[in-house]
C-alpha cells in the first residue's frame, strides 16, 4: 500500500494539489 504525504505550509497551490491528488486516487480506484 502506498502512502502519500503532503508537507508544507498552506498556500495558493497547496489545496489545489491536494484536491487533484484525491481526484486522481479516486479515478484509479474505479479502474482497479
Tab-separated table of N, CA and C in Angstrom:
chain	number	residue	atom	x	y	z
A	1	UNK	N	0.846	-1.187	0.000
A	1	UNK	CA	0.000	0.000	0.000
A	1	UNK	C	0.883	1.238	0.000
A	2	UNK	N	0.580	2.146	-0.890
A	2	UNK	CA	1.337	3.385	-0.956
A	2	UNK	C	0.680	4.437	-0.087
A	3	UNK	N	1.520	5.254	0.497
A	3	UNK	CA	1.016	6.375	1.287
A	3	UNK	C	1.553	7.656	0.687
A	4	UNK	N	0.689	8.638	0.572
A	4	UNK	CA	1.093	9.927	0.034
A	4	UNK	C	0.992	10.961	1.143
A	5	UNK	N	2.095	11.632	1.396
A	5	UNK	CA	2.109	12.675	2.421
A	5	UNK	C	2.367	14.009	1.747
A	6	UNK	N	1.628	14.998	2.160
A	6	UNK	CA	1.797	16.339	1.612
A	6	UNK	C	2.271	17.250	2.734
A	7	UNK	N	3.457	17.796	2.559
A	7	UNK	CA	4.042	18.667	3.564
A	7	UNK	C	4.078	20.097	3.067
A	8	UNK	N	4.218	20.994	3.989
A	8	UNK	CA	4.387	22.388	3.611
A	8	UNK	C	3.325	23.258	4.234
A	9	UNK	N	3.585	24.525	4.203
A	9	UNK	CA	2.627	25.483	4.738
A	9	UNK	C	1.456	25.636	3.784
A	10	UNK	N	0.373	26.154	4.290
A	10	UNK	CA	-0.771	26.436	3.443
A	10	UNK	C	-0.419	27.514	2.433
A	11	UNK	N	-1.053	27.441	1.302
A	11	UNK	CA	-0.756	28.432	0.276
A	11	UNK	C	-1.754	28.302	-0.854
A	12	UNK	N	-1.491	29.000	-1.912
A	12	UNK	CA	-2.426	29.002	-3.032
A	12	UNK	C	-2.462	27.630	-3.700
A	13	UNK	N	-1.290	27.038	-3.937
A	13	UNK	CA	-1.244	25.778	-4.681
A	13	UNK	C	-1.457	24.546	-3.828
A	14	UNK	N	-1.407	24.696	-2.515
A	14	UNK	CA	-1.447	23.519	-1.654
A	14	UNK	C	-2.791	22.809	-1.699
A	15	UNK	N	-3.882	23.535	-1.550
A	15	UNK	CA	-5.195	22.895	-1.553
A	15	UNK	C	-5.529	22.362	-2.940
A	16	UNK	N	-5.084	23.049	-3.976
A	16	UNK	CA	-5.323	22.579	-5.341
A	16	UNK	C	-4.606	21.265	-5.579
A	17	UNK	N	-3.373	21.165	-5.121
A	17	UNK	CA	-2.608	19.928	-5.270
A	17	UNK	C	-3.292	18.791	-4.532
A	18	UNK	N	-3.769	19.062	-3.333
A	18	UNK	CA	-4.450	18.041	-2.549
A	18	UNK	C	-5.705	17.567	-3.256
A	19	UNK	N	-6.493	18.480	-3.773
A	19	UNK	CA	-7.723	18.110	-4.473
A	19	UNK	C	-7.420	17.277	-5.705
A	20	UNK	N	-6.411	17.659	-6.464
A	20	UNK	CA	-6.047	16.902	-7.654
A	20	UNK	C	-5.548	15.510	-7.298
A	21	UNK	N	-4.808	15.398	-6.209
A	21	UNK	CA	-4.316	14.093	-5.774
A	21	UNK	C	-5.470	13.187	-5.379
A	22	UNK	N	-6.409	13.715	-4.618
A	22	UNK	CA	-7.566	12.928	-4.193
A	22	UNK	C	-8.400	12.511	-5.399
A	23	UNK	N	-8.596	13.426	-6.331
A	23	UNK	CA	-9.363	13.103	-7.536
A	23	UNK	C	-8.657	12.021	-8.345
A	24	UNK	N	-7.345	12.097	-8.432
A	24	UNK	CA	-6.581	11.087	-9.158
A	24	UNK	C	-6.670	9.729	-8.495
A	25	UNK	N	-6.598	9.697	-7.176
A	25	UNK	CA	-6.710	8.427	-6.464
A	25	UNK	C	-8.094	7.828	-6.621
A	26	UNK	N	-9.117	8.655	-6.596
A	26	UNK	CA	-10.485	8.169	-6.787
A	26	UNK	C	-10.637	7.573	-8.180
A	27	UNK	N	-10.026	8.194	-9.160
A	27	UNK	CA	-10.094	7.695	-10.538
A	27	UNK	C	-9.366	6.360	-10.651
A	28	UNK	N	-8.246	6.224	-9.979
A	28	UNK	CA	-7.504	4.964	-10.000
A	28	UNK	C	-8.304	3.842	-9.364
A	29	UNK	N	-9.006	4.129	-8.291
A	29	UNK	CA	-9.810	3.097	-7.627
A	29	UNK	C	-10.907	2.573	-8.526
A	30	UNK	N	-11.463	3.431	-9.343
A	30	UNK	CA	-12.518	2.988	-10.254
A	30	UNK	C	-11.990	1.993	-11.266
A	31	UNK	N	-10.736	2.165	-11.674
A	31	UNK	CA	-10.182	1.293	-12.707
A	31	UNK	C	-9.667	-0.017	-12.138
A	32	UNK	N	-9.435	-0.094	-10.846
A	32	UNK	CA	-8.888	-1.321	-10.259
A	32	UNK	C	-9.935	-2.390	-10.058
